Tab-separated table of C-alpha atoms in Angstrom:
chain	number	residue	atom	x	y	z
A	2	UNK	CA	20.821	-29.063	166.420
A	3	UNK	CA	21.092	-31.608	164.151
A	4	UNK	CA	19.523	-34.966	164.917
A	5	UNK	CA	22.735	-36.621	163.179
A	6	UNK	CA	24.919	-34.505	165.558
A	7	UNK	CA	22.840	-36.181	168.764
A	8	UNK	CA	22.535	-39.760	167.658
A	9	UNK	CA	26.871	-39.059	167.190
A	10	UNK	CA	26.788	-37.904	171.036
A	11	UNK	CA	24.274	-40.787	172.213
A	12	UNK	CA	25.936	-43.340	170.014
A	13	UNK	CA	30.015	-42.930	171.185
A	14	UNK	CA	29.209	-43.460	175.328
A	15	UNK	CA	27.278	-46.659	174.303
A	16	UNK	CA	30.137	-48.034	172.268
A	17	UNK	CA	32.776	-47.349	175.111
A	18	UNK	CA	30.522	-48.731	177.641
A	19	UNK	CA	30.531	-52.382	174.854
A	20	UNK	CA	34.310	-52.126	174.616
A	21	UNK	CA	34.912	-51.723	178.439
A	22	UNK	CA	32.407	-54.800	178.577
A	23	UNK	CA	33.889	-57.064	175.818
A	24	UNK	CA	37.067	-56.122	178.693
A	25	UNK	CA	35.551	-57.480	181.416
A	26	UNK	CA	34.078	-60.461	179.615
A	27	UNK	CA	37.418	-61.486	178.230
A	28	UNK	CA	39.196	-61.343	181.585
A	29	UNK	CA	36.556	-63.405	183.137
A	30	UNK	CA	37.351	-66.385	180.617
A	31	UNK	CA	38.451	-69.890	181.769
A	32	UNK	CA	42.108	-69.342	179.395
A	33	UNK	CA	42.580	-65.533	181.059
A	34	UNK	CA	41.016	-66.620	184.715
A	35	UNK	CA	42.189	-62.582	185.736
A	36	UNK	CA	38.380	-61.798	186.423
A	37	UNK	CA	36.884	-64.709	188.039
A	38	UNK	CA	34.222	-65.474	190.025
A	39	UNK	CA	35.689	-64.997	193.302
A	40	UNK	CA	37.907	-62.037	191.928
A	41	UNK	CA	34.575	-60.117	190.700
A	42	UNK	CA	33.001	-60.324	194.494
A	43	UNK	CA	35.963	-59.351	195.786
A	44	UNK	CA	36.280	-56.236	193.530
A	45	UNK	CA	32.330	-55.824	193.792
A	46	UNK	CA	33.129	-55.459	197.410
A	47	UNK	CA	35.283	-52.669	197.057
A	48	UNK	CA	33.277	-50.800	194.561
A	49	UNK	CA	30.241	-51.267	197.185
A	50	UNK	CA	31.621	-50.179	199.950
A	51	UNK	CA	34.317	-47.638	198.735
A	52	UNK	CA	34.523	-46.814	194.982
A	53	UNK	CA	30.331	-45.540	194.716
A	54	UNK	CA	30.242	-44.315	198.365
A	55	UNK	CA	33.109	-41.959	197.162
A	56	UNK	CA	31.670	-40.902	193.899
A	57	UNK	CA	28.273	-40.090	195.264
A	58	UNK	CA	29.689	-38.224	198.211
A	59	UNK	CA	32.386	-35.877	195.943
A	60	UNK	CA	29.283	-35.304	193.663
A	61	UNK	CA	26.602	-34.190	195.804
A	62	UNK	CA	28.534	-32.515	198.143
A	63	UNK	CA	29.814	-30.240	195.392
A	64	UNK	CA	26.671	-29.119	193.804
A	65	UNK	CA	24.239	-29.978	196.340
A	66	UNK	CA	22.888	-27.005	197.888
A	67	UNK	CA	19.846	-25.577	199.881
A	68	UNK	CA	18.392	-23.677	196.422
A	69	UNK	CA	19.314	-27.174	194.641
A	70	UNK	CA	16.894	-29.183	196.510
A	71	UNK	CA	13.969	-27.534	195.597
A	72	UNK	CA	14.155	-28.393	192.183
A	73	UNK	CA	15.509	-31.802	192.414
A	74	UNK	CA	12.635	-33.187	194.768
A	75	UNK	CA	10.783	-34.411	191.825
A	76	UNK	CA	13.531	-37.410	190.779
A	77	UNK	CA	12.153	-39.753	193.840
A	78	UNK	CA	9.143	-39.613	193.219
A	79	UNK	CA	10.171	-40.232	189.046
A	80	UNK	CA	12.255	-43.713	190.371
A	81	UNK	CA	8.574	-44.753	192.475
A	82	UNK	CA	6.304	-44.190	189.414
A	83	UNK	CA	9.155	-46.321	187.661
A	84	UNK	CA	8.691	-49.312	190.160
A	85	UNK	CA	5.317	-48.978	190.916
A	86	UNK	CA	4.821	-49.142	186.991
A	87	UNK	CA	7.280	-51.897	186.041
A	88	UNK	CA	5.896	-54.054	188.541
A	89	UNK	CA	2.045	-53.535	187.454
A	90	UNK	CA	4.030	-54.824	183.826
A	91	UNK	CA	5.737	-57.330	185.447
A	92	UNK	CA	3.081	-58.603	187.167
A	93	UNK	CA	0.996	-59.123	183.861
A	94	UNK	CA	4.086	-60.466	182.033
A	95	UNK	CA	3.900	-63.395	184.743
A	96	UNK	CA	0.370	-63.876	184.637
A	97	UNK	CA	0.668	-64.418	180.626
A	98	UNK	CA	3.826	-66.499	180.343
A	99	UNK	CA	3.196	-68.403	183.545
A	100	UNK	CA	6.488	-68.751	184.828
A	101	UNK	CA	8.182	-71.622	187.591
A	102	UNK	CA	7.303	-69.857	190.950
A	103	UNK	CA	11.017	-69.479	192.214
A	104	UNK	CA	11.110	-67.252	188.984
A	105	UNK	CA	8.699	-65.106	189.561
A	106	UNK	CA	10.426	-63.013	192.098
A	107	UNK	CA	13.314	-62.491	189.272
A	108	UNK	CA	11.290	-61.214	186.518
A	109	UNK	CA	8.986	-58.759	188.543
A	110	UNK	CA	12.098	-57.369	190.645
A	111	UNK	CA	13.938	-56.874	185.973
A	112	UNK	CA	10.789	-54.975	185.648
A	113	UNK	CA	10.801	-52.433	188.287
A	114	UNK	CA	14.283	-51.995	188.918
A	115	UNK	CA	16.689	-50.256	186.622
A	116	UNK	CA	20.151	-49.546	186.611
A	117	UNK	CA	19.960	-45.892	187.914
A	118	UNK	CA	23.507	-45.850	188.831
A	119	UNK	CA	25.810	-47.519	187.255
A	120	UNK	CA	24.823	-47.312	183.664
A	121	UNK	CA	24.547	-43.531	183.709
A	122	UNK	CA	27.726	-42.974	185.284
A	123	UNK	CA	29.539	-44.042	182.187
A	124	UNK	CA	26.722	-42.261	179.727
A	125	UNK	CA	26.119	-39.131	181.032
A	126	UNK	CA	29.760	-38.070	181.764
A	127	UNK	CA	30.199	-39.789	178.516
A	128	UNK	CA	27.493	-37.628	176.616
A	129	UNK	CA	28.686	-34.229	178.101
A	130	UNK	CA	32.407	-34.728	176.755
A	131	UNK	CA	31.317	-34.551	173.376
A	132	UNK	CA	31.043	-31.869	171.198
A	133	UNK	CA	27.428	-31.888	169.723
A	134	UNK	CA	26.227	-32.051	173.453
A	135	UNK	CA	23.304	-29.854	173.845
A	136	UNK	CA	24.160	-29.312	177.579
A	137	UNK	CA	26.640	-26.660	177.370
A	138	UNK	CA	30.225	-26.643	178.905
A	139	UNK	CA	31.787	-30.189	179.354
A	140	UNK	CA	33.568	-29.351	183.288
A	141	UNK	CA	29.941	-27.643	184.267
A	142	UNK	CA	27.359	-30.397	182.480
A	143	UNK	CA	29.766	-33.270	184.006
A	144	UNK	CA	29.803	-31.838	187.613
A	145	UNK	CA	26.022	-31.111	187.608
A	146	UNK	CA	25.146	-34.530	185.380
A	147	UNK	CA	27.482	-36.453	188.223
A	148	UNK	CA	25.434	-34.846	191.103
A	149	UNK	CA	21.897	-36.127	189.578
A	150	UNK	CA	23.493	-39.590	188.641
A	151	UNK	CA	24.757	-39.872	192.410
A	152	UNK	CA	21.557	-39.079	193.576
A	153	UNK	CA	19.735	-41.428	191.196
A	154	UNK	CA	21.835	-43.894	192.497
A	155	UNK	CA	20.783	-43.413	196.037
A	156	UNK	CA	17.501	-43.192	195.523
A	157	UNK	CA	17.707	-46.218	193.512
A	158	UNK	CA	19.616	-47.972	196.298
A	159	UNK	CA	16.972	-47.469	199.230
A	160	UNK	CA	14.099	-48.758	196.343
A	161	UNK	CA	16.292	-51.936	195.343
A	162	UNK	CA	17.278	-52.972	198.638
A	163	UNK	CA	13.420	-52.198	200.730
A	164	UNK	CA	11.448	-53.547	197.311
A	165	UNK	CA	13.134	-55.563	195.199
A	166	UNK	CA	15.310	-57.466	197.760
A	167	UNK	CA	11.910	-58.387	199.371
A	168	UNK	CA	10.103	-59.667	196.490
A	169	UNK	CA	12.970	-61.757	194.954
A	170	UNK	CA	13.127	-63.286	199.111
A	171	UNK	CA	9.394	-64.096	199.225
A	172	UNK	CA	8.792	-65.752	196.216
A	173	UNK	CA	12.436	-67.985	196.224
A	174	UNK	CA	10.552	-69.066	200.167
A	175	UNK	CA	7.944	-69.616	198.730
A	176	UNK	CA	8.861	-71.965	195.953
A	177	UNK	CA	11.179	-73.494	198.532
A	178	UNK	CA	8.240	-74.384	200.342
A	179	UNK	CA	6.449	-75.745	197.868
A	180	UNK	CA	9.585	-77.914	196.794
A	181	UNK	CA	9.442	-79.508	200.619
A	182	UNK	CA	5.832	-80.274	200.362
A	183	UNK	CA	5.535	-81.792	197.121
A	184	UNK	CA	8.926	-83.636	197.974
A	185	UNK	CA	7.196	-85.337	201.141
A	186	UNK	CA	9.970	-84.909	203.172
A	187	UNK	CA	8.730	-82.405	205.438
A	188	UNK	CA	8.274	-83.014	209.229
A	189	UNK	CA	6.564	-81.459	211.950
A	190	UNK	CA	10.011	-80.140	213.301
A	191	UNK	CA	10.597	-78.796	210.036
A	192	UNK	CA	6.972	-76.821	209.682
A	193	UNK	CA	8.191	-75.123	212.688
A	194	UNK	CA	10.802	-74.248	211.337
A	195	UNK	CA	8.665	-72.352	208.465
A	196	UNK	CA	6.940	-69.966	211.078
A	197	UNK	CA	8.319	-67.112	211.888
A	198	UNK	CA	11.234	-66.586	214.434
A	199	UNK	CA	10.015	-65.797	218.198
A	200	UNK	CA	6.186	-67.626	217.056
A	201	UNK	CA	4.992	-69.338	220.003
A	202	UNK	CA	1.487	-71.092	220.229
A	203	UNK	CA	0.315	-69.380	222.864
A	204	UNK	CA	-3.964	-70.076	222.472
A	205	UNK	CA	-4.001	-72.914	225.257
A	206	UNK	CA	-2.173	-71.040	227.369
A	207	UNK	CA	-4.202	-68.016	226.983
A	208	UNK	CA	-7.249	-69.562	227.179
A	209	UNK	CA	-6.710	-71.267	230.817
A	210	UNK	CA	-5.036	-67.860	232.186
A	211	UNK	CA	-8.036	-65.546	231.246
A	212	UNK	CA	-10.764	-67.778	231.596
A	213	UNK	CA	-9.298	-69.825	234.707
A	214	UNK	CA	-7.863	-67.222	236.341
A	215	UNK	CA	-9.112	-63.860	235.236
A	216	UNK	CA	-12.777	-64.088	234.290
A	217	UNK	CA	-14.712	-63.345	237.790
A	218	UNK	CA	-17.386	-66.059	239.265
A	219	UNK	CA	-20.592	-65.327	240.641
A	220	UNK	CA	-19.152	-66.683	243.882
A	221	UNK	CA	-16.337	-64.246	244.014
A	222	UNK	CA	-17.106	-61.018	245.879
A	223	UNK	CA	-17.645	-57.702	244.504
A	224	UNK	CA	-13.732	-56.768	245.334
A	225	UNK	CA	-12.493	-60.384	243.724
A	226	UNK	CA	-14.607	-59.320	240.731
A	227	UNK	CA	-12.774	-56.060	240.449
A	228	UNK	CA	-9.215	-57.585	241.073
A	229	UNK	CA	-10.016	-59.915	237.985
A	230	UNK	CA	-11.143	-57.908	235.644
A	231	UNK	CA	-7.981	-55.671	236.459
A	232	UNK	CA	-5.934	-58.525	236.160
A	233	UNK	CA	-7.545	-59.652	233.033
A	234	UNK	CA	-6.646	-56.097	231.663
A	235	UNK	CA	-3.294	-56.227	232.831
A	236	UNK	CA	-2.805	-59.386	230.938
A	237	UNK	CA	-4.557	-57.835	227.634
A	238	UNK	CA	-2.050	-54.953	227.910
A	239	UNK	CA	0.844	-57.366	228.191
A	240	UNK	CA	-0.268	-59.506	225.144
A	241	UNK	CA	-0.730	-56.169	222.724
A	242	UNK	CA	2.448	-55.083	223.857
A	243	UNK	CA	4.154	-58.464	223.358
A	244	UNK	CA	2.145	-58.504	219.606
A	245	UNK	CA	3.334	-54.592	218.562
A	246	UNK	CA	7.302	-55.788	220.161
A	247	UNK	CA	7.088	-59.019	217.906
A	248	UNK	CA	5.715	-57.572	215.140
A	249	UNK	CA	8.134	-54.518	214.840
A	250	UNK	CA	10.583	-57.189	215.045
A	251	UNK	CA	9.556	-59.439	212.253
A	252	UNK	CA	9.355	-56.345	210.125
A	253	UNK	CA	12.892	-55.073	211.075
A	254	UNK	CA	13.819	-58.444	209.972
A	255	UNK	CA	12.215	-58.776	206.683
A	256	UNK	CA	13.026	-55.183	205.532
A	257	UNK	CA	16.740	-56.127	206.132
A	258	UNK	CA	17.822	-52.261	207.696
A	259	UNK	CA	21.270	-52.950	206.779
A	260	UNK	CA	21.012	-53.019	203.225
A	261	UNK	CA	18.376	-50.718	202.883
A	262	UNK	CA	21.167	-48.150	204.446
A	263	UNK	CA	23.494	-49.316	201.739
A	264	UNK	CA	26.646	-47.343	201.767
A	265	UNK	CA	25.568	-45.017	199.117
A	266	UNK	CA	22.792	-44.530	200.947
A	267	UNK	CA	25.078	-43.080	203.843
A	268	UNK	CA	27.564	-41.303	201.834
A	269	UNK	CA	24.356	-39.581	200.047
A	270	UNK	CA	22.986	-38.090	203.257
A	271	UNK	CA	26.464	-37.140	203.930
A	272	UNK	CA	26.868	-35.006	201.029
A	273	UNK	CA	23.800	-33.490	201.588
A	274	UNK	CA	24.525	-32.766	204.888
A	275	UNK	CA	28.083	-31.113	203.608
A	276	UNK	CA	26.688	-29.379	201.059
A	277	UNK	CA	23.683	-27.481	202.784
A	278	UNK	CA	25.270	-26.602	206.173
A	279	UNK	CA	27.685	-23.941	205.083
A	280	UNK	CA	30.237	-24.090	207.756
A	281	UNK	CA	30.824	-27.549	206.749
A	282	UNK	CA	30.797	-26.935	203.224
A	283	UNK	CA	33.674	-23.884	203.712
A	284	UNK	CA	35.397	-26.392	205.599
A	285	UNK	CA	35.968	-28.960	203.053
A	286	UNK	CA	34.664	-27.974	199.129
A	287	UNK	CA	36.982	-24.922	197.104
A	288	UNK	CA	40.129	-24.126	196.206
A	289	UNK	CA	40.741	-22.296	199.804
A	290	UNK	CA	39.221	-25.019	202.185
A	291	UNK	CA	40.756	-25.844	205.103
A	292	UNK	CA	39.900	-29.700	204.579
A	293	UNK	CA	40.142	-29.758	201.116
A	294	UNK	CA	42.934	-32.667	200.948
A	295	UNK	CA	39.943	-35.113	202.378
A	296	UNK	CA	37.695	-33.823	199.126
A	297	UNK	CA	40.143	-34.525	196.826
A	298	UNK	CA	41.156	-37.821	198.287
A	299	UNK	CA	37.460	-38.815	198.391
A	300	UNK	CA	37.117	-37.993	194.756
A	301	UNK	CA	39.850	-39.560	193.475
A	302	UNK	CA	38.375	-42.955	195.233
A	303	UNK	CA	35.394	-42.306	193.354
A	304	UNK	CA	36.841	-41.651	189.969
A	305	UNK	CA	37.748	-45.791	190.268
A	306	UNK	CA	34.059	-46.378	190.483
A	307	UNK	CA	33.083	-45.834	186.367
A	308	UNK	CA	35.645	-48.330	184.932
A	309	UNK	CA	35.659	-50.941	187.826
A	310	UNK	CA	31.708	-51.290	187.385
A	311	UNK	CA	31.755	-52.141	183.912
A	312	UNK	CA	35.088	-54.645	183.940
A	313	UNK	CA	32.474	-56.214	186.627
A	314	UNK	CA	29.423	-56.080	184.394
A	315	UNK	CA	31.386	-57.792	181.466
A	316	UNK	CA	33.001	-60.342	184.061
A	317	UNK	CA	29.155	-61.208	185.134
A	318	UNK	CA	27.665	-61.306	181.630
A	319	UNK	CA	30.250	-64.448	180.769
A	320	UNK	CA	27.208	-66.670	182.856
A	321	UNK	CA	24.385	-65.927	180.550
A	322	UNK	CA	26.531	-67.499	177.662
A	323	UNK	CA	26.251	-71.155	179.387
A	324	UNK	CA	22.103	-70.840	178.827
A	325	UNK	CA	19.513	-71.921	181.075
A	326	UNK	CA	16.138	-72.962	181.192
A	327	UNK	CA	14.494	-69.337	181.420
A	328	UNK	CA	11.517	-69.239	178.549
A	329	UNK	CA	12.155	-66.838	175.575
A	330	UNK	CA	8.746	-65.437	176.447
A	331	UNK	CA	10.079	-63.957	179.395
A	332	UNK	CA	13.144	-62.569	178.233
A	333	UNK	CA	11.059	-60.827	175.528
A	334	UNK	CA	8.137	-59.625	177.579
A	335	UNK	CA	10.810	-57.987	180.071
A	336	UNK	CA	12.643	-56.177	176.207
A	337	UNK	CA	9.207	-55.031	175.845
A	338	UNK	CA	8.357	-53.528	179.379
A	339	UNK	CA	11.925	-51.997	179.847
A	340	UNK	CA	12.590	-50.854	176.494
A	341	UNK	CA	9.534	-49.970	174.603
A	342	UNK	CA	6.297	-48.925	177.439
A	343	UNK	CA	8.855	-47.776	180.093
A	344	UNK	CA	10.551	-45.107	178.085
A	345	UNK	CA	7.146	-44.061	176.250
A	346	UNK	CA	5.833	-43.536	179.737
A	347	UNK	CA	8.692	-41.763	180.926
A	348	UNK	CA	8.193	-39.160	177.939
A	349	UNK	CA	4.524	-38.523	179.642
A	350	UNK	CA	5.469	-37.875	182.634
A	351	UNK	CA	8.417	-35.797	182.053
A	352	UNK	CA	6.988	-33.421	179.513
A	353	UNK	CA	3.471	-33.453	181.440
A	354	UNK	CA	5.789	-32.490	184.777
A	355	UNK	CA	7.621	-29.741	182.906
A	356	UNK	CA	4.423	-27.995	182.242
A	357	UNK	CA	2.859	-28.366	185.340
A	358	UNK	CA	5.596	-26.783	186.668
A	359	UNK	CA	7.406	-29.931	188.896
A	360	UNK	CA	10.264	-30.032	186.877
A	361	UNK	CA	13.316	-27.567	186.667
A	362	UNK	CA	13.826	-26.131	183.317
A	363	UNK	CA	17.088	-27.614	182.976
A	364	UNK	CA	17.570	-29.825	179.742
A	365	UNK	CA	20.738	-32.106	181.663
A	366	UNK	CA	18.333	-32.628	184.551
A	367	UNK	CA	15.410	-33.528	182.473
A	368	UNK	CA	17.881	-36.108	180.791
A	369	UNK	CA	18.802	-37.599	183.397
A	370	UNK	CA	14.936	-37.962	184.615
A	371	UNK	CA	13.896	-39.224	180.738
A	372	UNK	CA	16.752	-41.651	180.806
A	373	UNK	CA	15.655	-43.992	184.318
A	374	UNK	CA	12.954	-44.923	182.377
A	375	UNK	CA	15.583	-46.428	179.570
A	376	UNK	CA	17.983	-48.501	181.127
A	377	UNK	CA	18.285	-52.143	181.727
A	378	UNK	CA	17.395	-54.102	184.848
A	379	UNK	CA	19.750	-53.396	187.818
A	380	UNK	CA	22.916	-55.274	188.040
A	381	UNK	CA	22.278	-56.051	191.883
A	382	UNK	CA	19.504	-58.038	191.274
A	383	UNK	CA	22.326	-60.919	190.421
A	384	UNK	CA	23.924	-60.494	193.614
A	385	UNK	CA	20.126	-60.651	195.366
A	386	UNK	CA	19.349	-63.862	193.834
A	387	UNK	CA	22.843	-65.022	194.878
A	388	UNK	CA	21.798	-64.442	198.215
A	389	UNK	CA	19.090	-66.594	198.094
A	390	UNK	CA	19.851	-69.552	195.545
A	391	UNK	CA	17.197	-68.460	193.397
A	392	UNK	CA	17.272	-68.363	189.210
A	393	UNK	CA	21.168	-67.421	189.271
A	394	UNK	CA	21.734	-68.790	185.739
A	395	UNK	CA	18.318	-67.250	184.536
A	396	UNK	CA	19.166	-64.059	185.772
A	397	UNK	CA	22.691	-63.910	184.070
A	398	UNK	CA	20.646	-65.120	180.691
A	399	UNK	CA	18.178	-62.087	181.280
A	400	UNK	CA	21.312	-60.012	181.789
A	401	UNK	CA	23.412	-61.093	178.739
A	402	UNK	CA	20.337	-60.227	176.408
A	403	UNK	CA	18.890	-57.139	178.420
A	404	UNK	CA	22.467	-55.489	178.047
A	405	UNK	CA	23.267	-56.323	174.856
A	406	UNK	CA	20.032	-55.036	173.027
A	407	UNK	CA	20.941	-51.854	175.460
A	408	UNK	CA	23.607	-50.919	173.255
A	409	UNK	CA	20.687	-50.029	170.318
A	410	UNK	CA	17.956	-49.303	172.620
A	411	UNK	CA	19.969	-47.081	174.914
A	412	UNK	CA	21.444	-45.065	171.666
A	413	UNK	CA	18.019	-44.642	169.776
A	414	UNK	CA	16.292	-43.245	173.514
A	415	UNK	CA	19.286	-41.118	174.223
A	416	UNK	CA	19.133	-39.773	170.575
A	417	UNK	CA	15.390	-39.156	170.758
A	418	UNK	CA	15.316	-37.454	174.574
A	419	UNK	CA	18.296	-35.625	173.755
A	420	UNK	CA	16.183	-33.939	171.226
A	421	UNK	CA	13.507	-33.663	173.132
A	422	UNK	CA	15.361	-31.374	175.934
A	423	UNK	CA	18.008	-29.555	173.608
């Protein structure tokens, strides 16, 4: 095939992603006001919770089955060598360029996170519709492309959400701590309030009961002595017990359960569940289901997903216009990591997983896999730092310029993997 033909295929999904942008971006003007800030959460609420739950659930539950698992193991473990390298990267970058602390969460969390999901629901579907596709029929490479995406984005959800989410929350604490001391405003009431929830000073009080109480005397008799060191066991058990309760509680806390179980998260298990238990899968996928009125409703929930996400993704891209005070260092050393070692990287371990045998022969699938490695930082990282009032107006500036060199970067990588797997 000729490498004209593929940069064609890569080059048209990029260009309709830009023009649903430019979309978005327009309706989230001041003179238009259509798309505005409170409109966009609203409509990021519904995508969240029923637009991707829908399209990841119709997907997997239509391809997903018990033979496709074995070969599909290997895209986990692809998104953890992403983070786990982008935030080795990341962490340099910030070492080098030095930047404020309440930053530092931002720039690590652009570097190991990628858009996994949104990004390639538009390309991929996109890149199978065209005619100098290398991956065969349009209906079968969309269905099958769909199924990885959706399970891209799932994986990529449980990452984001347990990694990511913690970082960016740790280092925004920590610079808000730093702010109150240097300020000289904090009190002793409000160091307390810096420890963690349920801490209780608890070494006087320990002290006087086991030493006071517990801890036999020579004057005691040999039956006292016995009672107190079985008292003074009792109470050792109760403490280690108290420490494991408090600290499975501080970690259910931190880790934020909810939205690591995002609802894509859910709706994933679900249509793994439907797909490889095959009285449930009789029941509802196929033209002679029972139950096949609830499949088609779900999937025509989850055929709003594609072109709601990206009027969003304009809409949210209108911030990084106003500027902030985010170095030009930073923005370029995150270019670098995402677009130029990331997707060199990726080529390694692909190919050098393909001939050890880990990866399915199948050219789509090994797309898909090349392609994580290629994509700009995840959109969710804006709503993260919304959460926590930390570099909102940075993050849309890393945003604006991270997306907008995507639309060369994205087309030459797609071009070259493309090639690569035809």
């Amino acid at each position: 095939m000729r490498l004209l033909d593929l940069f064609v295929a890569a080059t048209i999904p990029v260009i309709k992603v830009l023009l649903m942008t430019a979309v978005g971006s327009i309706l989230a003007l001041h003179r238009s006001a259509i798309l505005g800030e409170d409109a966009r959460k609203r409509l990021n609420n519904v995508v969240f919770f029923v637009f991707n739950p829908a399209l990841v659930f119709s997907n997997l539950s239509q391809t997903i089955t018990y033979k496709s698992v074995v070969f599909l193991w290997f895209m986990p473990l692809n998104i953890l060598i992403t983070v786990i390298v982008g935030s080795v990267l990341g962490w340099v970058l910030i070492r080098v360029t030095k930047p404020p602390s309440h930053l530092r969460g931002l720039i690590l969390g652009c570097c190991a996170s990628g858009n996994w999901g949104t990004l390639l629901l538009i390309i991929v579907p996109a890149i199978c519709k065209e005619k100098a596709s290398p991956f065969g029929d349009p209906d079968v490479c969309r269905t099958y492309g769909l199924a990885y995406v959706s399970l891209s984005m799932a994986t990529g959800a449980i990452f984001l959400w347990s990694y990511v989410y913690n970082v960016v929350r740790i280092f925004s604490s920590e610079s808000t701590k730093v702010d109150a001391i240097t300020s000289g405003i904090q009190s002793p009431g409000e160091t307390s309030k810096l420890l963690p929830e349920g801490y209780i000073d608890e070494s006087n009080t320990f002290e006087s009961d086991s030493f006071d109480n517990y801890i036999p005397v020579d004057d005691y008799a040999d039956t006292s002595r016995s009672q107190g060191l079985l008292g003074h066991t009792k109470q050792v058990e109760v403490c280690v017990f108290a420490s494991i309760k408090q600290c499975l509680e501080m970690v259910s806390t931190k880790i934020n359960l909810r939205k690591l179980l995002a609802p894509s998260t859910i709706a994933a298990i679900a249509g793994f569940a439907i797909g490889m238990v095959p009285q449930l899968r009789w029941a509802l996928i196929g033209g002679d289901a029972p139950l096949r009125v609830i499949q088609a409703s779900i999937l025509s929930l989850g055929e709003g997903a594609i072109p709601t996400v990206t009027l969003i993704m304009g809409g949210n891209l209108v911030k990084g216009m106003r500027g902030s005070a985010i170095r030009a260092t930073n923005i370029i050393g995150i270019v670098i990591v995402r677009y130029f070692i990331l997707p060199i990287l990726g080529m390694l371990v692909v190919r050098g997983g393909q001939r050890l045998g880990f990866i399915h022969p199948d050219p789509l699938y090994q797309f898909v896999l090349l392609i994580q490695y290629a994509v700009p930082p995840a959109m969710n990282i804006g709503t993260i730092t919304q959460l926590f009032g930390a570099g909102e107006s940075e993050c849309s500036v890393i945003f604006l310029w991270t997306y907008g060199l995507a639309s060369v970067s994205l087309t030459l990588w797609s071009t070259l993997f493309m090639w690569l797997v035809a």
